[in-house]
Amino acid sequence: MEYQTEIHYQHMFLDIADRWAKIVISTDEGYTIKTKLFATLYILVRNSKESMEINISASQKSFTKYPFCQLLLSLTRKDAKTLRSVVSSIRNDYYKLSKSRHSRSLDKLKYMTVEGLFFEILLRERGITPSLFTEDLLERLSEWFSKHGNHEYIPFLWTFGLAYGISLKNEHITKEIQWGNYNLLGLSLLSYFFFEAYKRNNDIDSLSNHYIATKYMMDKLRAILEHTDNPSEETLDTVFKVGVLLHLSGYFSSLSLPNEERIKYLDLLLRIPPLRRRFESIMDSSLQIGFELDNLQVPNTPIGIKISKKFKIPLWVVALVSLLISIGVFIIQITHQDFLSLQNLLIISLVVNGYLVYKLSRLKNEVLKKLERREKI
Amino acid sequence: MIPEDFTTSLYTCENVEKFPNMGVLKKSVFEFIKTIGKNLIKKGFIINEESKRITFYINPIGIVSIDYKLNYIPQDKVILLSFYPRGSGKGLDPKNWRRDYNFNVALRVLEFCDSLGDTINVSVEEYGEVNFNRVYLNEYLNIRKWRVSLFGEQEVALDYVLNNRKLIYNLLLNHSKERIYTFVLFSHIFHETNIDRETRKNAQEAIEILKQELQKFGDVDGVYDSINFKYVLETYSKKNDTIVIFIETEDVIGSMYKNFKKYLDVNRIPSQFISIETILEKFRKWPGVRLNFLLELFNKINESKPLFLKPIPYLYEIDGVLCLSDIKDASIKSLQKLFGALFMYTEPGIYEEVHIYEDIPYNIQQGQIVFENEDGIRRLVEYVYQLGGEDTVTMDIFLTRPWKKKHLNQFITQLMKVGYKVNRVYYLSTVRSRFVDETLLNNLLRNSSAEYRIPSKVRYELDDYWHYYYIVSNKVAFIRTSTQLRIYPNLFNLFVYLLWPESGSLSKADLEKILWFTKKRLYRFQEFFVTKYPEPIWIFKNLRKLYLGEVDERIRIPLRLMI
C-alpha cells in the first residue's frame, strides 16, 4: 500500500511538508531565500534528485547572515567544486569560534553544531570528502562542550561517531541521553544517527534508541501540525530539515506496510526489544544475587510495563549447600560406606538443584512470553 | 488614494549660507509674530512682550504656552523652527493632560501656525532675511502587513495579531503549560493594618483578581509583605521560571519601583509592578490591558518572546544596534557620572544585556558628550567588544545625545580596529525639535465631534498603521512613531539625526529601521499604537526611574528585565 493513501500523523506531516514546499517555491515574494532553498532541498531529497533550478536572487541580505548560506545554495545546485571550498571555510569558522573568548561564541557554536550536523549528513550522502566534521573537529567540540558544561550537545557527537565509525577519545563524555532536552531538529538528528549506527553495526541498542528518538520527535511534530495555517519561516525550515532527515533515514519505508501491520511493527520495535533487553539484563544479574521487580521501564523514557515479580535466591546458599552435600558424600564414601545415607543425600541434592533450575527457567519463559503478548504480568 | 498634505507646526529654512546668531534669530522670530499680533489676539492668543511668550487659555487646563525652538543643521545648511505647546506654570501640568486636552491644545497650536501663514519672512538685524516655509506631511510608512512570529511557530500579519487578542491569549495559555511557572506575589498594603476599610477591600479584591488570572498560567505563592521581599526571595531558587509581582496603590508603586527594581534586575529576578487601581479598573474592562500585563511578564522570563516582529529587509544589513547613553537615575542629584551601553540584536532568542559603567569619564558640554580623555573612549570600545559577544558584528548605533565629532570618529575607528563594523550612527531625540501635526489628530477625529478642517475625503483614509515622516535634509528627518494620541509626549514626532557616515544621507529605509525598533515592543499590546520610543532608547529612559545608588563596579542587567 502506498503511503500517500493512508491516514496517519506521519503521513500528515509528509503532506504538510510537500504542500508547503510547493507553496514556498512557487511564491515569488514573502519567503526568504533560506526558506526557499530548504524547500528545494526537501523536494530534491524527496524525489531523489541532485539539483533543481529555482528562481532566486542570492544577493538578498538576509541570506548572507545565515552561516551555511553558500553550502545550502551549492547543495541545491549540484556544485561539488564550490561545495568543497565552502565546507573548508565553514570548518574554519568552527575552529575560530572554539578559540573565541566571546560570550556569544558558545551559543553560536552550539547552534552551528546542530545545524552543521544536518548538512554533514547531506554531504556524506553526496560523497563529498573531506566533509565538515573531521575527527579532529569532533574531538575539539566534545572537549569544548565538556569544558563549558554543555553535556546535552555531546550525544550529537558520539552518536555521529557511532553512525560513521568514529570513536571519540574524550574520556569525560557521558552516554546518557535526556531526551526531553532536545528540539525537533536535534531529535531527528539523533534518530538518524542511531538508525545509521544500527545499519552499520546491526546493534539492537541503536535501533531501539532510534525509535525512542523518533517517538519523541513525533510528539514534537504534533505541536507543529496544530499550526499549519500560517507556519513561521523557522517552523518551515525545521519541517523541511526534518523531512529531509526522515527521507534519508528511510524511516518512511515502514509506511509502505498496511496501516495495521505498520502500527504492530512500530509497536513491536518500539516496546518489546528494549523491554526484553532490560528484563534479560535484570534476570542475568538476579541469577547471581536474586531479583525483585516493581515495574519494568526503558531508562529515561516513558516506555514501560507495570510488573511485580519477586524471586530472591541467595546463590551463595545454593553453592554452599551443593558444597556441603559434596563434602558429605565424600566423607560418607570414605568413612562409613553407608550406601543408604549417600543415596539419600544425592537424591536431596538433585531434587533441590533441579527444582531451582526448573523454577528459574519457567519464570523467565513465562515473563518473556507475556511480554511478547503484551499481557499483564 | 494618496492623502492630502497634512499641516504641521514645523518650518524650515534651507540653503542658509551663514548661520545667524541664535539669540538674535529667536528675538527676530518673536518680532515677526508681533507684526501679526492683531490677528492672533482676535483668535485668543496672547503675546506678552515682557516675557516674550505666546500663550492661550483653554478649558480645563488653564494657560498654555506656545514655545518655539530653533535648530541649525550645519552640514545641510538648514534651520528648523518648530512651535509646540508646553505647560505655562499657570495651569494643569502637561503630564496630567488627558487625551482630549492634548487634542484641543494641538489644534490650537496648528491654528496659531495657520495664522502665521505658510511662509515666515524674518528680518534679522545685521544679517538680512531668513525665510521659513511651513512643512506639510504627505509620505508615510504602512506597517499593517509587517510580519509577526507567534511563539516561533506561526507567522501572521501585524494587523491580524492586533485584531485577535483572544487568539494570543489562548496561545499564551497553551504555551505556559510547557513549563511550570511560579508567581510570587508581594503587597505591603495587603498586610498593613493601619488603613481604611475601603483601601483594604480594594487591595484584597485586586489581589484575588490577579491570583485567579495567574493561576491559569502557573503556581501562585504569597501574598508576602513587600518589605520582606529580599528575605522571602532567598527561599526561591533563581531559576527563570519564578516571577515576582508587586501589587500596591498607584502612589506607592512608583517609589517601590525606584527602590526595589535595581536589586531585582541585578539579581536577575524577573519582576512586574502593578497598581491596585489598574487591576480593578482595567483588567476586567479592558482585556487588552490584562494581555499586555501577561505579555510583559512572559517577555521577562526568557529570551524567546511570545510575539516577535520579524525583521524587515533593511535590518538584514546589520546584526543589531548598539545604544549608548549617559545615565541619569532617579536621584535628585546623581552621585556619579554613569555611562550605559546595550546591544540589541535584530534576531530573536539571543541573550542581551544592559551595562552601566562607572569608569568612563565624560562631560556634557553644550548638549554634547565630550570624553575627558582618550582612555575613556578606548575603555568603552573594549566594553562594547565584550557586550557585542562576537568577533565580528555589523551594527547601527543609537545615541541619546550627540557626541563631539572628533570623539565619535575616534570611537568608530577603534571599533573598526577590533573587527566591529559600524553601518550608521543616529542621534534620536524626542525633545530636540518638537512640533505637532494634523495626522495624529485625524485619527481622533474619526470618533470625535470636534470641528476641524481636515478634508472629509481623507479623514477615513488615515490609519493607525500609517506612520508619517518627513525627511528635512540629508541628515535630519522626523517620524511619527506613535499614531494614537493618549498622553502629552504622543503629540510629538521622533527627531532623527544621521551623525555618521559624514557622506551619508537619510532615506526612508533609515526611518523604517528606527520604526521597527519602536514597534518591536509588541508586548505593549494595549498601547501598541501609542509606543513612541525605540526599545533601546526606552530602556535608558526606564533606567531614569531607578535609584542606582553608589556604583563601584559595572552593573550588568539582562535586557529583557528592563522592558
mmCIF file of N, CA and C in Angstrom, chain A residues 67 151 166 206 259 267 290 327 347:
data_model
loop_
_atom_site.group_PDB
_atom_site.id
_atom_site.type_symbol
_atom_site.label_atom_id
_atom_site.label_comp_id
_atom_site.label_asym_id
_atom_site.label_seq_id
_atom_site.Cartn_x
_atom_site.Cartn_y
_atom_site.Cartn_z
ATOM 1 N N PRO A 67 24.971 31.302 8.445
ATOM 2 C CA PRO A 67 26.350 30.816 8.258
ATOM 3 C C PRO A 67 26.495 29.721 7.199
ATOM 4 N N HIS A 151 26.672 19.421 28.360
ATOM 5 C CA HIS A 151 26.724 17.975 28.098
ATOM 6 C C HIS A 151 25.623 17.505 27.159
ATOM 7 N N ILE A 166 33.395 6.525 13.927
ATOM 8 C CA ILE A 166 34.469 7.356 14.505
ATOM 9 C C ILE A 166 34.333 7.273 16.024
ATOM 10 N N SER A 206 21.062 0.539 19.308
ATOM 11 C CA SER A 206 20.936 1.718 18.443
ATOM 12 C C SER A 206 19.553 1.766 17.820
ATOM 13 N N ASN A 259 -1.574 -0.220 7.178
ATOM 14 C CA ASN A 259 -1.626 0.571 8.407
ATOM 15 C C ASN A 259 -1.546 -0.262 9.684
ATOM 16 N N ASP A 267 5.114 -0.794 16.991
ATOM 17 C CA ASP A 267 4.878 -1.073 18.392
ATOM 18 C C ASP A 267 5.854 -2.128 18.904
ATOM 19 N N GLY A 290 19.756 -12.830 43.047
ATOM 20 C CA GLY A 290 18.309 -12.791 43.207
ATOM 21 C C GLY A 290 17.736 -11.544 42.576
ATOM 22 N N ILE A 327 30.796 -32.529 50.042
ATOM 23 C CA ILE A 327 31.731 -32.921 51.119
ATOM 24 C C ILE A 327 31.153 -34.102 51.901
ATOM 25 N N ILE A 347 19.982 -37.820 46.306
ATOM 26 C CA ILE A 347 18.604 -37.557 45.851
ATOM 27 C C ILE A 347 18.171 -36.150 46.273
#
